[in-house]
């Protein structure tokens, strides 16, 4: 009996360890195989490997222990994380294009390195920020990060915050399309319906032919596509890469690209611009750390929907800081895009469990 109890304790400890690994951040999750093994039916009985009694005991422990408090804490930290990301985007918008976008991206990426000491685990090495087990995917994420960050700065500079976020939040729709192309995933009619609804929302927001469109709209859509490519790279990397490596790609790529592209038109920031750049970069770093803390307290798939709270912040900041106005057609279009994106995320998670397999997941402005 004592040996059986010891085995049970070891099993519980191992499951907790795997669940914690599965929740590791960025946008940023590593144990789908262990989860599948835990609940897979055995060949002999056809029942879950650890039995219905074990499942019931887990459920009861979740209901009776402080675990639920940890989940609530994790979700609240998730809201704090995406509030930090939204504030970061507001700081870069406050620059009002006074610095080239490449320069803002460079300094933002340099400052975002401040999160690395908090994301680094005891067994990690600093060289693993740039040394990857799958260099091709690391480079893809670095390139996507560079394009996404530059596009985000251009979009937030040119557009009302809510409108920019609405177009960037096409990201889950683009993930669905790219997963068919690159991952050969089967997408059912529900997700294709969400794709159609999302693009209808874009038409309502943009209203081509009825209002003037500019580079900012194109930049926001490009940012969403770049973010989707980054997520495809994360899904392909799966559990093979460490969190510090995945985060490094998303920071080093924008830093190098920004450094090269800013040289021809470099402008030394004044004191006010330095303040805004510090807010932009350090708040993005704070968002990454908060997301890590959030997913240490709650399952990552509970945290992910909190990213849509950025739209509320965008509306508040837009109204009070930038005098943005949103008409009813734009609000309806935003609702269609957000609803389609959230539905797509839920279906993606249900079908593929991809969020659990990814260690780094970022905000809209941190592609």
Tab-separated table of C-alpha atoms in Angstrom:
chain	number	residue	atom	x	y	z
A	1	UNK	CA	0.000	0.000	0.000
A	2	UNK	CA	2.831	2.372	0.867
A	3	UNK	CA	4.538	1.673	-2.470
A	4	UNK	CA	1.249	2.294	-4.276
A	5	UNK	CA	0.793	5.596	-2.438
A	6	UNK	CA	4.347	6.640	-3.307
A	7	UNK	CA	3.710	5.864	-6.970
A	8	UNK	CA	0.517	7.916	-6.863
A	9	UNK	CA	2.364	10.865	-5.325
A	10	UNK	CA	5.089	10.658	-7.959
A	11	UNK	CA	2.452	10.509	-10.690
A	12	UNK	CA	0.710	13.595	-9.296
A	13	UNK	CA	4.013	15.457	-9.073
A	14	UNK	CA	4.924	14.531	-12.645
A	15	UNK	CA	1.523	15.678	-13.935
A	16	UNK	CA	1.839	18.996	-12.114
A	17	UNK	CA	5.288	19.455	-13.629
A	18	UNK	CA	4.001	18.706	-17.129
A	19	UNK	CA	1.013	21.002	-16.717
A	20	UNK	CA	3.357	23.794	-15.598
A	21	UNK	CA	5.559	23.199	-18.647
A	22	UNK	CA	2.436	23.215	-20.794
A	23	UNK	CA	1.602	26.645	-19.462
A	24	UNK	CA	5.047	28.182	-20.024
A	25	UNK	CA	5.016	31.367	-21.986
A	26	UNK	CA	5.748	34.207	-24.361
A	27	UNK	CA	2.389	35.144	-27.324
A	28	UNK	CA	4.023	33.325	-26.919
A	29	UNK	CA	3.199	25.352	-23.444
A	30	UNK	CA	4.995	22.122	-24.002
A	31	UNK	CA	3.253	18.915	-22.947
A	32	UNK	CA	0.501	17.743	-25.310
A	33	UNK	CA	1.991	14.276	-25.590
A	34	UNK	CA	2.063	13.859	-21.839
A	35	UNK	CA	-1.521	15.096	-21.596
A	36	UNK	CA	-2.630	12.714	-24.329
A	37	UNK	CA	-0.773	9.851	-22.669
A	38	UNK	CA	-2.361	10.622	-19.332
A	39	UNK	CA	-5.928	10.389	-20.627
A	40	UNK	CA	-5.457	8.004	-23.567
A	41	UNK	CA	-7.541	4.793	-23.296
A	42	UNK	CA	-5.551	1.671	-22.580
A	43	UNK	CA	-5.744	-1.136	-25.100
A	44	UNK	CA	-6.879	-3.616	-22.472
A	45	UNK	CA	-9.744	-1.732	-20.826
A	46	UNK	CA	-10.565	1.133	-23.164
A	47	UNK	CA	-10.673	3.409	-20.092
A	48	UNK	CA	-8.471	6.423	-19.337
A	49	UNK	CA	-5.011	5.324	-18.248
A	50	UNK	CA	-5.448	6.576	-14.703
A	51	UNK	CA	-9.130	5.710	-14.409
A	52	UNK	CA	-12.334	7.595	-13.778
A	53	UNK	CA	-11.614	7.702	-10.063
A	54	UNK	CA	-8.375	9.563	-10.737
A	55	UNK	CA	-10.197	12.050	-12.992
A	56	UNK	CA	-12.858	12.540	-10.326
A	57	UNK	CA	-10.220	13.083	-7.666
A	58	UNK	CA	-8.502	15.705	-9.848
A	59	UNK	CA	-11.854	17.445	-10.354
A	60	UNK	CA	-12.594	17.382	-6.641
A	61	UNK	CA	-9.139	18.718	-5.785
A	62	UNK	CA	-9.652	21.544	-8.290
A	63	UNK	CA	-12.967	22.401	-6.633
A	64	UNK	CA	-11.767	22.179	-3.044
A	65	UNK	CA	-8.157	23.377	-3.081
A	66	UNK	CA	-6.548	26.762	-3.730
A	67	UNK	CA	-6.112	25.767	-7.396
A	68	UNK	CA	-9.136	27.810	-8.427
A	69	UNK	CA	-7.650	30.858	-6.733
A	70	UNK	CA	-4.499	30.340	-8.788
A	71	UNK	CA	-6.573	30.233	-11.982
A	72	UNK	CA	-8.295	33.504	-11.060
A	73	UNK	CA	-4.914	35.025	-10.242
A	74	UNK	CA	-3.562	33.824	-13.583
A	75	UNK	CA	-6.472	35.312	-15.519
A	76	UNK	CA	-6.088	38.642	-13.695
A	77	UNK	CA	-2.381	38.621	-14.517
A	78	UNK	CA	-3.367	37.946	-18.126
A	79	UNK	CA	-5.537	41.062	-18.133
A	80	UNK	CA	-2.642	43.009	-16.590
A	81	UNK	CA	-0.303	41.656	-19.263
A	82	UNK	CA	-2.452	42.809	-22.158
A	83	UNK	CA	-3.096	46.134	-20.442
A	84	UNK	CA	0.696	46.582	-20.425
A	85	UNK	CA	0.869	45.709	-24.125
A	86	UNK	CA	-1.931	48.186	-24.911
A	87	UNK	CA	-0.160	50.910	-22.909
A	88	UNK	CA	3.037	50.112	-24.815
A	89	UNK	CA	1.200	50.638	-28.102
A	90	UNK	CA	-0.260	53.905	-26.775
A	91	UNK	CA	3.247	55.166	-25.978
A	92	UNK	CA	4.449	54.488	-29.510
A	93	UNK	CA	1.344	56.206	-30.898
A	94	UNK	CA	2.140	59.251	-28.735
A	95	UNK	CA	5.363	59.616	-30.737
A	96	UNK	CA	3.050	60.679	-33.590
A	97	UNK	CA	5.586	59.687	-36.214
A	98	UNK	CA	8.222	62.115	-34.894
A	99	UNK	CA	10.761	59.285	-35.169
A	100	UNK	CA	11.067	56.829	-38.057
A	101	UNK	CA	9.196	53.577	-37.392
A	102	UNK	CA	12.423	51.570	-37.745
A	103	UNK	CA	14.064	53.635	-35.022
A	104	UNK	CA	11.153	53.178	-32.636
A	105	UNK	CA	11.225	49.430	-33.288
A	106	UNK	CA	14.985	49.254	-32.638
A	107	UNK	CA	14.868	51.050	-29.297
A	108	UNK	CA	11.713	49.186	-28.298
A	109	UNK	CA	13.399	45.841	-28.990
A	110	UNK	CA	16.551	46.826	-27.083
A	111	UNK	CA	14.456	47.786	-24.067
A	112	UNK	CA	12.362	44.614	-24.384
A	113	UNK	CA	15.556	42.652	-23.654
A	114	UNK	CA	14.946	43.676	-20.036
A	115	UNK	CA	12.478	40.785	-19.783
A	116	UNK	CA	15.117	38.131	-20.535
A	117	UNK	CA	16.477	37.739	-16.960
A	118	UNK	CA	12.931	37.031	-15.776
A	119	UNK	CA	12.141	34.583	-18.596
A	120	UNK	CA	15.437	32.698	-18.290
A	121	UNK	CA	15.245	29.473	-16.305
A	122	UNK	CA	18.071	28.209	-14.115
A	123	UNK	CA	19.189	25.618	-16.663
A	124	UNK	CA	19.106	27.977	-19.644
A	125	UNK	CA	22.215	29.486	-21.207
A	126	UNK	CA	22.370	33.010	-22.519
A	127	UNK	CA	23.569	31.842	-25.918
A	128	UNK	CA	20.255	30.006	-26.317
A	129	UNK	CA	18.651	33.386	-26.962
A	130	UNK	CA	20.074	33.118	-30.484
A	131	UNK	CA	21.128	29.452	-30.750
A	132	UNK	CA	18.143	27.374	-31.829
A	133	UNK	CA	17.583	23.672	-32.357
A	134	UNK	CA	15.619	24.601	-35.485
A	135	UNK	CA	17.393	27.632	-36.975
A	136	UNK	CA	15.020	27.952	-39.921
A	137	UNK	CA	12.006	28.419	-37.677
A	138	UNK	CA	13.971	30.791	-35.436
A	139	UNK	CA	14.798	32.932	-38.469
A	140	UNK	CA	11.179	32.810	-39.644
A	141	UNK	CA	9.953	34.050	-36.272
A	142	UNK	CA	12.685	36.725	-36.199
A	143	UNK	CA	11.692	37.941	-39.675
A	144	UNK	CA	7.996	37.863	-38.805
A	145	UNK	CA	8.745	39.768	-35.603
A	146	UNK	CA	10.632	42.453	-37.509
A	147	UNK	CA	7.883	42.896	-40.106
A	148	UNK	CA	5.137	42.740	-37.489
A	149	UNK	CA	6.704	45.308	-35.172
A	150	UNK	CA	7.458	47.812	-37.934
A	151	UNK	CA	3.948	47.366	-39.340
A	152	UNK	CA	2.392	47.777	-35.891
A	153	UNK	CA	4.229	51.055	-35.276
A	154	UNK	CA	3.121	52.358	-38.686
A	155	UNK	CA	-0.476	51.253	-38.073
A	156	UNK	CA	-0.759	52.793	-34.607
A	157	UNK	CA	0.820	56.003	-35.870
A	158	UNK	CA	-1.606	56.402	-38.776
A	159	UNK	CA	-4.889	54.924	-37.491
A	160	UNK	CA	-7.167	55.235	-34.477
A	161	UNK	CA	-6.056	52.629	-31.943
A	162	UNK	CA	-9.306	50.652	-32.049
A	163	UNK	CA	-9.253	50.500	-35.848
A	164	UNK	CA	-5.620	49.366	-35.867
A	165	UNK	CA	-6.330	46.660	-33.284
A	166	UNK	CA	-9.392	45.485	-35.198
A	167	UNK	CA	-7.333	44.817	-38.321
A	168	UNK	CA	-4.422	43.308	-36.371
A	169	UNK	CA	-6.896	40.971	-34.662
A	170	UNK	CA	-7.431	39.292	-38.016
A	171	UNK	CA	-4.431	37.269	-36.834
A	172	UNK	CA	-6.434	34.127	-35.817
A	173	UNK	CA	-8.155	34.194	-39.211
A	174	UNK	CA	-4.789	34.284	-40.964
A	175	UNK	CA	-3.549	31.459	-38.718
A	176	UNK	CA	-6.434	29.292	-39.919
A	177	UNK	CA	-5.600	29.972	-43.569
A	178	UNK	CA	-1.844	29.469	-43.132
A	179	UNK	CA	-2.346	26.265	-41.133
A	180	UNK	CA	-4.068	24.771	-44.177
A	181	UNK	CA	-1.218	25.853	-46.463
A	182	UNK	CA	1.812	25.030	-44.301
A	183	UNK	CA	0.592	22.510	-41.719
A	184	UNK	CA	-1.882	20.687	-43.988
A	185	UNK	CA	-4.524	20.878	-41.263
A	186	UNK	CA	-8.137	20.066	-41.983
A	187	UNK	CA	-10.388	23.058	-41.353
A	188	UNK	CA	-14.101	22.412	-40.947
A	189	UNK	CA	-17.004	24.528	-42.086
A	190	UNK	CA	-17.303	26.313	-38.736
A	191	UNK	CA	-13.825	27.804	-38.918
A	192	UNK	CA	-14.224	28.673	-42.603
A	193	UNK	CA	-17.469	30.430	-41.666
A	194	UNK	CA	-15.549	32.409	-39.042
A	195	UNK	CA	-12.982	33.358	-41.701
A	196	UNK	CA	-15.761	34.708	-43.932
A	197	UNK	CA	-17.364	36.619	-41.038
A	198	UNK	CA	-13.973	38.092	-40.132
A	199	UNK	CA	-13.374	39.378	-43.645
A	200	UNK	CA	-16.920	40.764	-43.783
A	201	UNK	CA	-16.033	42.651	-40.611
A	202	UNK	CA	-12.963	44.053	-42.377
A	203	UNK	CA	-15.127	45.301	-45.242
A	204	UNK	CA	-17.465	46.981	-42.748
A	205	UNK	CA	-14.526	48.630	-40.942
A	206	UNK	CA	-12.711	49.753	-44.084
A	207	UNK	CA	-15.753	50.473	-46.296
A	208	UNK	CA	-13.653	50.704	-49.469
A	209	UNK	CA	-15.088	53.266	-51.845
A	210	UNK	CA	-16.846	55.121	-49.026
A	211	UNK	CA	-13.829	56.336	-47.050
A	212	UNK	CA	-10.193	57.044	-47.752
A	213	UNK	CA	-7.797	54.171	-47.100
A	214	UNK	CA	-4.092	54.658	-46.462
A	215	UNK	CA	-0.810	52.900	-45.692
A	216	UNK	CA	-1.849	52.492	-42.048
A	217	UNK	CA	-4.636	50.088	-43.012
A	218	UNK	CA	-2.245	48.000	-45.109
A	219	UNK	CA	0.316	48.055	-42.278
A	220	UNK	CA	-2.231	46.750	-39.744
A	221	UNK	CA	-3.206	43.862	-42.023
A	222	UNK	CA	0.469	43.061	-42.711
A	223	UNK	CA	1.040	43.048	-38.933
A	224	UNK	CA	-1.731	40.457	-38.547
A	225	UNK	CA	-0.225	38.287	-41.295
A	226	UNK	CA	3.259	38.554	-39.749
A	227	UNK	CA	1.849	37.571	-36.357
A	228	UNK	CA	0.145	34.563	-37.945
A	229	UNK	CA	3.431	33.481	-39.568
A	230	UNK	CA	5.108	33.787	-36.176
A	231	UNK	CA	2.466	31.534	-34.613
A	232	UNK	CA	2.834	28.990	-37.425
A	233	UNK	CA	6.579	28.937	-36.671
A	234	UNK	CA	5.798	28.419	-32.979
A	235	UNK	CA	3.447	25.557	-33.755
A	236	UNK	CA	6.026	23.902	-35.982
A	237	UNK	CA	8.688	24.296	-33.292
A	238	UNK	CA	6.337	22.774	-30.701
A	239	UNK	CA	8.123	21.669	-27.533
A	240	UNK	CA	11.544	21.541	-29.184
A	241	UNK	CA	12.590	25.087	-28.302
A	242	UNK	CA	13.060	26.796	-24.975
A	243	UNK	CA	11.069	29.831	-23.967
A	244	UNK	CA	14.151	32.054	-23.931
A	245	UNK	CA	14.963	31.020	-27.521
A	246	UNK	CA	11.480	31.774	-28.800
A	247	UNK	CA	11.365	35.122	-27.041
A	248	UNK	CA	14.851	35.925	-28.305
A	249	UNK	CA	13.764	35.458	-31.912
A	250	UNK	CA	10.860	37.850	-31.424
A	251	UNK	CA	13.192	40.525	-30.012
A	252	UNK	CA	16.495	40.035	-31.855
A	253	UNK	CA	14.814	40.068	-35.275
A	254	UNK	CA	13.187	43.504	-34.825
A	255	UNK	CA	16.342	44.857	-33.167
A	256	UNK	CA	18.639	43.900	-36.075
A	257	UNK	CA	16.164	44.954	-38.764
A	258	UNK	CA	15.478	48.250	-37.011
A	259	UNK	CA	19.199	48.959	-36.552
A	260	UNK	CA	19.932	48.448	-40.249
A	261	UNK	CA	16.917	50.291	-41.632
A	262	UNK	CA	17.082	53.309	-39.310
A	263	UNK	CA	20.624	54.340	-40.274
A	264	UNK	CA	19.830	56.414	-43.400
A	265	UNK	CA	17.304	58.620	-41.577
A	266	UNK	CA	18.453	58.325	-37.956
A	267	UNK	CA	17.218	61.075	-35.633
A	268	UNK	CA	18.605	61.342	-32.113
A	269	UNK	CA	15.599	61.327	-29.732
A	270	UNK	CA	14.998	64.300	-27.459
A	271	UNK	CA	14.036	63.934	-23.788
A	272	UNK	CA	10.311	63.634	-24.480
A	273	UNK	CA	10.871	61.024	-27.173
A	274	UNK	CA	13.185	59.052	-24.887
A	275	UNK	CA	10.421	58.966	-22.278
A	276	UNK	CA	7.940	57.605	-24.824
A	277	UNK	CA	10.451	55.048	-26.128
A	278	UNK	CA	11.129	53.873	-22.574
A	279	UNK	CA	7.410	53.422	-22.010
A	280	UNK	CA	7.045	51.561	-25.306
A	281	UNK	CA	9.892	49.109	-24.705
A	282	UNK	CA	9.704	48.561	-20.954
A	283	UNK	CA	5.936	48.062	-20.931
A	284	UNK	CA	6.326	45.441	-23.668
A	285	UNK	CA	8.942	43.718	-21.493
A	286	UNK	CA	6.616	43.954	-18.485
A	287	UNK	CA	3.843	42.391	-20.570
A	288	UNK	CA	6.051	39.401	-21.383
A	289	UNK	CA	6.918	38.881	-17.704
A	290	UNK	CA	3.278	39.236	-16.625
A	291	UNK	CA	2.257	36.693	-19.249
A	292	UNK	CA	4.830	34.263	-17.890
A	293	UNK	CA	3.483	34.745	-14.354
A	294	UNK	CA	-0.085	34.376	-15.608
A	295	UNK	CA	0.564	31.032	-17.257
A	296	UNK	CA	2.346	29.765	-14.163
A	297	UNK	CA	-0.936	30.185	-12.284
A	298	UNK	CA	-3.547	29.200	-14.878
A	299	UNK	CA	-3.731	27.037	-18.016
A	300	UNK	CA	-2.554	28.947	-21.058
A	301	UNK	CA	-5.873	28.451	-22.857
A	302	UNK	CA	-7.598	30.324	-20.009
A	303	UNK	CA	-5.193	33.223	-20.464
A	304	UNK	CA	-5.377	33.579	-24.249
A	305	UNK	CA	-8.861	35.170	-24.535
A	306	UNK	CA	-7.773	38.004	-22.224
A	307	UNK	CA	-5.804	39.453	-25.153
A	308	UNK	CA	-9.093	40.766	-26.551
A	309	UNK	CA	-9.257	43.165	-23.597
A	310	UNK	CA	-6.747	45.240	-25.566
A	311	UNK	CA	-9.647	46.478	-27.674
A	312	UNK	CA	-11.279	48.032	-24.591
A	313	UNK	CA	-8.017	49.767	-23.732
A	314	UNK	CA	-7.718	50.928	-27.342
A	315	UNK	CA	-11.179	52.527	-27.212
A	316	UNK	CA	-10.424	54.204	-23.855
A	317	UNK	CA	-7.000	55.489	-24.920
A	318	UNK	CA	-8.331	56.546	-28.299
A	319	UNK	CA	-11.123	58.586	-26.744
A	320	UNK	CA	-9.189	60.250	-23.910
A	321	UNK	CA	-5.691	60.610	-25.401
A	322	UNK	CA	-6.135	60.854	-29.152
A	323	UNK	CA	-9.702	62.158	-29.648
A	324	UNK	CA	-10.542	59.131	-31.786
A	325	UNK	CA	-14.150	58.704	-32.847
A	326	UNK	CA	-15.815	55.426	-33.811
A	327	UNK	CA	-19.053	55.373	-35.789
A	328	UNK	CA	-21.613	52.575	-35.610
A	329	UNK	CA	-20.499	50.759	-38.787
A	330	UNK	CA	-16.946	50.600	-37.446
A	331	UNK	CA	-18.148	49.287	-34.072
A	332	UNK	CA	-20.195	46.608	-35.846
A	333	UNK	CA	-17.201	45.652	-37.990
A	334	UNK	CA	-14.940	45.483	-34.938
A	335	UNK	CA	-17.477	43.232	-33.189
A	336	UNK	CA	-17.582	40.908	-36.222
A	337	UNK	CA	-13.776	40.689	-36.391
A	338	UNK	CA	-13.358	40.093	-32.653
A	339	UNK	CA	-16.162	37.536	-32.545
A	340	UNK	CA	-14.763	35.645	-35.531
A	341	UNK	CA	-11.253	35.762	-34.090
A	342	UNK	CA	-12.300	34.532	-30.664
A	343	UNK	CA	-14.433	31.752	-32.160
A	344	UNK	CA	-11.531	30.738	-34.400
A	345	UNK	CA	-9.174	30.613	-31.426
A	346	UNK	CA	-11.571	28.411	-29.444
A	347	UNK	CA	-12.009	26.020	-32.386
A	348	UNK	CA	-8.246	25.955	-33.067
A	349	UNK	CA	-7.537	25.129	-29.434
A	350	UNK	CA	-10.248	22.460	-29.324
A	351	UNK	CA	-9.070	20.789	-32.532
A	352	UNK	CA	-5.291	21.116	-32.267
A	353	UNK	CA	-4.393	22.097	-28.674
A	354	UNK	CA	-1.791	24.319	-30.302
A	355	UNK	CA	-1.731	26.845	-27.448
A	356	UNK	CA	-0.618	24.162	-25.017
A	357	UNK	CA	2.202	23.193	-27.357
A	358	UNK	CA	3.627	26.686	-27.658
A	359	UNK	CA	5.928	28.327	-25.133
A	360	UNK	CA	5.743	31.899	-26.326
A	361	UNK	CA	2.622	33.878	-27.199
A	362	UNK	CA	2.668	37.697	-27.504
A	363	UNK	CA	0.276	40.625	-27.733
A	364	UNK	CA	-0.910	42.367	-30.777
A	365	UNK	CA	1.819	44.832	-30.603
A	366	UNK	CA	4.522	42.335	-29.876
A	367	UNK	CA	4.465	40.141	-32.898
